[in-house]
Tab-separated table of C-alpha atoms in Angstrom:
chain	number	residue	atom	x	y	z
A	1	MET	CA	9.852	-41.391	13.604
A	2	SER	CA	13.521	-42.796	14.347
A	3	LYS	CA	16.084	-40.973	13.007
A	4	LEU	CA	20.051	-40.609	12.909
A	5	TYR	CA	21.537	-37.478	15.283
A	6	ILE	CA	24.888	-35.923	14.380
A	7	VAL	CA	26.034	-34.736	17.735
A	8	PRO	CA	29.393	-32.531	18.011
A	9	THR	CA	31.301	-32.784	21.114
A	10	PRO	CA	33.928	-30.560	22.920
A	11	ILE	CA	37.133	-30.284	21.008
A	12	GLY	CA	38.798	-29.669	24.337
A	13	ASN	CA	36.781	-27.645	27.109
A	14	LEU	CA	34.334	-30.323	28.478
A	15	GLU	CA	31.879	-27.227	28.877
A	16	ASP	CA	31.556	-26.583	24.921
A	17	ILE	CA	28.605	-29.083	24.703
A	18	THR	CA	24.961	-27.818	24.292
A	19	LEU	CA	22.069	-28.721	26.599
A	20	ARG	CA	20.170	-30.119	23.581
A	21	ALA	CA	23.409	-32.671	22.612
A	22	ILE	CA	23.220	-34.013	26.276
A	23	ARG	CA	19.451	-34.623	26.057
A	24	ILE	CA	19.724	-36.412	22.549
A	25	LEU	CA	22.352	-38.232	23.827
A	26	LYS	CA	20.240	-39.559	26.837
A	27	GLU	CA	17.589	-40.246	24.997
A	28	VAL	CA	18.699	-42.219	21.692
A	29	ASP	CA	18.892	-45.982	21.821
A	30	PHE	CA	22.775	-46.211	21.205
A	31	ILE	CA	25.799	-43.971	20.467
A	32	LEU	CA	28.037	-44.419	17.450
A	33	ALA	CA	31.537	-43.276	18.202
A	34	GLU	CA	34.794	-42.820	16.594
A	35	ASP	CA	36.548	-44.262	19.671
A	36	THR	CA	34.414	-45.825	22.383
A	37	ARG	CA	37.431	-45.485	25.004
A	38	THR	CA	37.368	-41.524	24.198
A	39	SER	CA	33.715	-41.264	24.057
A	40	SER	CA	33.252	-43.145	27.250
A	41	VAL	CA	35.048	-40.650	29.112
A	42	LEU	CA	33.149	-37.783	28.084
A	43	LEU	CA	29.797	-39.718	28.370
A	44	LYS	CA	30.983	-40.685	32.275
A	45	HIS	CA	31.444	-36.966	32.711
A	46	LEU	CA	27.963	-36.112	31.358
A	47	GLY	CA	26.281	-38.932	33.629
A	48	ILE	CA	25.243	-40.658	30.556
A	49	GLU	CA	25.016	-44.534	30.256
A	50	LYS	CA	24.168	-45.533	26.823
A	51	PRO	CA	25.362	-48.462	24.708
A	52	LEU	CA	28.139	-47.332	22.524
A	53	ARG	CA	29.335	-49.069	19.167
A	54	SER	CA	32.653	-48.196	17.249
A	55	HIS	CA	32.139	-46.174	13.802
A	56	HIS	CA	35.308	-45.018	12.352
A	57	LYS	CA	37.222	-44.691	9.099
A	58	PHE	CA	38.109	-48.181	8.747
A	59	ASN	CA	34.884	-49.907	9.701
A	60	GLU	CA	32.233	-47.449	8.347
A	61	HIS	CA	31.812	-49.316	4.984
A	62	ALA	CA	31.026	-52.275	6.390
A	63	THR	CA	28.601	-51.016	9.305
A	64	VAL	CA	26.496	-48.151	7.628
A	65	GLN	CA	23.871	-50.210	6.012
A	66	ALA	CA	23.447	-52.267	9.376
A	67	VAL	CA	23.222	-48.875	11.225
A	68	ALA	CA	20.495	-47.532	8.752
A	69	ASP	CA	18.718	-50.908	9.077
A	70	ALA	CA	18.511	-50.328	12.905
A	71	ILE	CA	17.183	-46.733	12.275
A	72	ASP	CA	14.404	-48.013	9.862
A	73	ALA	CA	13.396	-50.716	12.630
A	74	GLY	CA	12.589	-47.688	14.935
A	75	ARG	CA	15.751	-47.090	16.900
A	76	ASP	CA	17.353	-43.583	17.134
A	77	VAL	CA	20.974	-43.427	16.955
A	78	ALA	CA	23.467	-40.670	17.709
A	79	LEU	CA	26.693	-40.279	15.982
A	80	ILE	CA	29.419	-38.598	17.842
A	81	SER	CA	33.423	-38.339	16.935
A	82	ASP	CA	36.175	-37.841	19.300
A	83	ALA	CA	36.005	-34.303	19.219
A	84	GLY	CA	33.886	-31.772	17.245
A	85	THR	CA	31.240	-32.304	14.563
A	86	PRO	CA	31.188	-35.619	12.828
A	87	GLY	CA	31.480	-35.336	9.148
A	88	ILE	CA	34.236	-32.428	9.564
A	89	SER	CA	37.463	-34.133	8.848
A	90	ASP	CA	36.293	-36.991	10.802
A	91	PRO	CA	33.827	-40.188	9.904
A	92	GLY	CA	30.322	-39.042	9.175
A	93	PHE	CA	29.739	-38.430	5.563
A	94	LEU	CA	29.430	-41.940	4.435
A	95	LEU	CA	26.190	-42.476	7.149
A	96	VAL	CA	24.821	-39.273	6.618
A	97	ARG	CA	24.841	-40.087	2.442
A	98	THR	CA	23.421	-43.777	3.120
A	99	CYS	CA	20.532	-42.452	5.365
A	100	VAL	CA	19.570	-39.640	2.949
A	101	GLU	CA	19.567	-42.241	0.010
A	102	ARG	CA	17.550	-44.538	2.039
A	103	GLY	CA	15.103	-41.835	3.371
A	104	ILE	CA	16.053	-41.708	6.839
A	105	GLU	CA	15.811	-38.356	8.481
A	106	VAL	CA	18.978	-37.085	9.464
A	107	SER	CA	19.200	-34.373	12.381
A	108	THR	CA	22.263	-32.190	12.718
A	109	LEU	CA	23.037	-30.460	16.213
A	110	PRO	CA	24.964	-27.025	16.155
A	111	GLY	CA	28.330	-27.402	18.266
A	112	ALA	CA	31.707	-27.450	18.484
A	113	THR	CA	34.218	-27.528	15.796
A	114	ALA	CA	37.753	-26.099	15.480
A	115	PHE	CA	37.985	-23.955	12.232
A	116	VAL	CA	35.157	-21.568	13.053
A	117	PRO	CA	36.995	-19.782	16.033
A	118	ALA	CA	40.204	-20.177	14.296
A	119	LEU	CA	38.796	-18.300	11.557
A	120	VAL	CA	36.835	-15.632	13.258
A	121	GLN	CA	39.771	-15.026	15.513
A	122	SER	CA	42.233	-15.073	12.787
A	123	GLY	CA	41.549	-11.191	11.679
A	124	PHE	CA	41.304	-12.234	7.871
A	125	PRO	CA	37.933	-11.765	6.242
A	126	CYS	CA	35.420	-14.540	6.986
A	127	ASP	CA	32.541	-13.501	5.050
A	128	ARG	CA	33.889	-15.757	2.625
A	129	PHE	CA	36.157	-18.445	2.922
A	130	CYS	CA	37.154	-22.262	1.800
A	131	PHE	CA	37.920	-25.164	4.075
A	132	GLU	CA	40.390	-27.569	2.831
A	133	GLY	CA	40.664	-29.504	6.038
A	134	PHE	CA	43.949	-31.725	5.808
A	135	LEU	CA	45.824	-31.423	2.577
A	136	PRO	CA	46.883	-34.836	0.985
A	137	GLN	CA	50.360	-36.212	2.953
A	138	LYS	CA	52.094	-37.227	0.086
A	139	LYS	CA	50.678	-37.642	-3.619
A	140	GLY	CA	48.825	-34.821	-4.754
A	141	ARG	CA	49.940	-32.314	-1.766
A	142	LYS	CA	52.012	-29.972	-3.881
A	143	LYS	CA	49.321	-29.835	-6.720
A	144	ARG	CA	46.692	-29.227	-4.252
A	145	ILE	CA	48.552	-26.225	-2.695
A	146	GLU	CA	49.681	-25.020	-6.298
A	147	ALA	CA	45.582	-24.923	-7.127
A	148	LEU	CA	44.926	-22.598	-4.048
A	149	ALA	CA	47.873	-20.192	-4.652
A	150	GLN	CA	45.556	-18.033	-6.734
A	151	GLU	CA	42.336	-18.423	-4.170
A	152	GLU	CA	41.092	-14.824	-3.214
A	153	ARG	CA	39.160	-16.501	-0.154
A	154	THR	CA	40.454	-16.994	3.182
A	155	MET	CA	41.660	-20.578	3.329
A	156	ILE	CA	41.560	-23.072	6.386
A	157	PHE	CA	43.824	-26.097	6.958
A	158	TYR	CA	43.998	-28.685	9.692
A	159	GLU	CA	47.673	-29.897	10.426
A	160	SER	CA	49.281	-32.000	13.004
A	161	PRO	CA	52.051	-30.750	15.201
A	162	PHE	CA	54.551	-32.832	13.345
A	163	ARG	CA	53.782	-31.549	10.041
A	164	VAL	CA	52.852	-28.011	10.632
A	165	VAL	CA	56.308	-26.528	10.109
A	166	LYS	CA	56.567	-28.241	6.841
A	167	CYS	CA	53.171	-27.466	5.831
A	168	LEU	CA	53.810	-23.629	6.313
A	169	GLU	CA	57.193	-23.914	4.523
A	170	GLN	CA	55.439	-25.521	1.608
A	171	LEU	CA	52.438	-22.770	1.712
A	172	ALA	CA	55.290	-20.333	1.490
A	173	GLU	CA	57.185	-21.972	-1.347
A	174	VAL	CA	54.272	-21.775	-3.547
A	175	MET	CA	52.279	-18.752	-2.302
A	176	GLY	CA	55.230	-16.682	-1.119
A	177	GLU	CA	56.761	-15.885	2.217
A	178	GLU	CA	55.098	-12.412	2.723
A	179	ARG	CA	51.609	-14.060	2.575
A	180	GLU	CA	49.928	-13.891	6.103
A	181	VAL	CA	48.751	-16.383	8.126
A	182	ALA	CA	47.130	-16.924	11.641
A	183	VAL	CA	47.941	-20.236	13.168
A	184	SER	CA	45.689	-21.387	15.964
A	185	ARG	CA	46.554	-24.513	18.481
A	186	GLU	CA	44.651	-26.139	21.579
A	187	ILE	CA	41.533	-24.140	20.646
A	188	THR	CA	39.391	-23.822	23.988
A	189	LYS	CA	42.159	-25.595	26.246
A	190	MET	CA	44.449	-24.259	28.715
A	191	PHE	CA	47.263	-23.481	26.394
A	192	GLU	CA	45.315	-21.854	23.326
A	193	GLU	CA	47.416	-19.775	21.440
A	194	THR	CA	47.350	-17.912	18.015
A	195	VAL	CA	50.426	-16.785	16.236
A	196	ARG	CA	50.024	-14.441	13.421
A	197	GLY	CA	52.360	-13.102	10.790
A	198	THR	CA	53.896	-14.137	7.409
A	199	LEU	CA	54.105	-17.594	6.525
A	200	ALA	CA	58.026	-17.010	6.813
A	201	GLU	CA	57.628	-15.690	10.121
A	202	VAL	CA	55.258	-17.986	11.440
A	203	ALA	CA	57.291	-21.209	10.194
A	204	GLU	CA	60.266	-19.574	11.948
A	205	HIS	CA	58.553	-19.141	15.105
A	206	PHE	CA	57.305	-22.963	15.284
A	207	ARG	CA	60.931	-24.034	14.318
A	208	GLN	CA	62.059	-22.404	17.373
A	209	HIS	CA	59.320	-23.171	19.565
A	210	THR	CA	58.312	-27.021	19.397
A	211	PRO	CA	54.748	-27.153	18.285
A	212	LYS	CA	52.244	-28.999	20.455
A	213	GLY	CA	48.683	-29.616	20.347
A	214	GLU	CA	46.105	-29.623	17.149
A	215	PHE	CA	46.364	-27.105	14.781
A	216	VAL	CA	44.268	-24.911	12.388
A	217	ILE	CA	46.126	-22.935	9.689
A	218	VAL	CA	44.257	-19.918	8.461
A	219	VAL	CA	45.744	-18.638	5.299
A	220	ALA	CA	44.878	-15.054	3.845
A	221	GLY	CA	43.599	-15.132	0.426
A	222	LYS	CA	45.526	-13.568	-2.635
A	223	THR	CA	44.870	-9.946	-3.025
A	224	GLU	CA	45.339	-7.874	-6.396
A	225	ASN	CA	48.981	-7.043	-5.861
A	226	GLY	CA	49.802	-10.290	-4.220
A	227	LYS	CA	50.540	-8.464	-0.779
A	228	ARG	CA	48.330	-7.958	2.290
A	229	LYS	CA	49.902	-6.487	5.441
A	230	THR	CA	47.493	-6.646	8.367
A	231	PHE	CA	50.177	-7.284	11.531
A	232	ASN	CA	53.376	-8.155	12.510
A	233	LEU	CA	54.143	-11.467	13.917
A	234	VAL	CA	51.985	-11.372	17.234
A	235	ARG	CA	51.266	-14.419	19.745
A	236	SER	CA	47.858	-14.140	21.703
């Protein structure tokens, strides 16, 4: 029976792809890619030659039914994003939902995603957490942060290097400058780094050191007295 495969790809280090993922990408009839130029580099590295079709946030509404039709007609399809697991702050949800609604089998492979290693190495509790992805850039941003101010679970955000300082400042304004945070960047890459401290300390750090790379911000949940001191400012 034909199906849709959701296949995670490396977020930096090309060794972070599973043997099963490589096998599936070799076996499917065609591959949906967020950016065919980016994905073609990975596939060439893996020695995989398969037809690539573009599937991104600007065309997914127009293409999902055609992809589902192809799977219904007996073709196996894999969906990959530029990096990480499709559907996690990347295109994928709409296609998965369409396939589920049409009774098409979906098989999601485990694999690379940025927030899990950032969470685990943060030093904060990771038995309960909430993943927020990217905050709204403008409308609703402050309201969303205010809604999270009372959250007791560890919180995870994605952010670009151009907005990371502003994001830390906004979190500090609402949650308090002493709230602790661990900010990881360039996970799995050569210049991987995690900076831990209070929101005020880490914001100041990145004012003095130009932010580069992709960022994951892990914020400690609120405690009963509003304070938690696990570590002083530290880079690793």
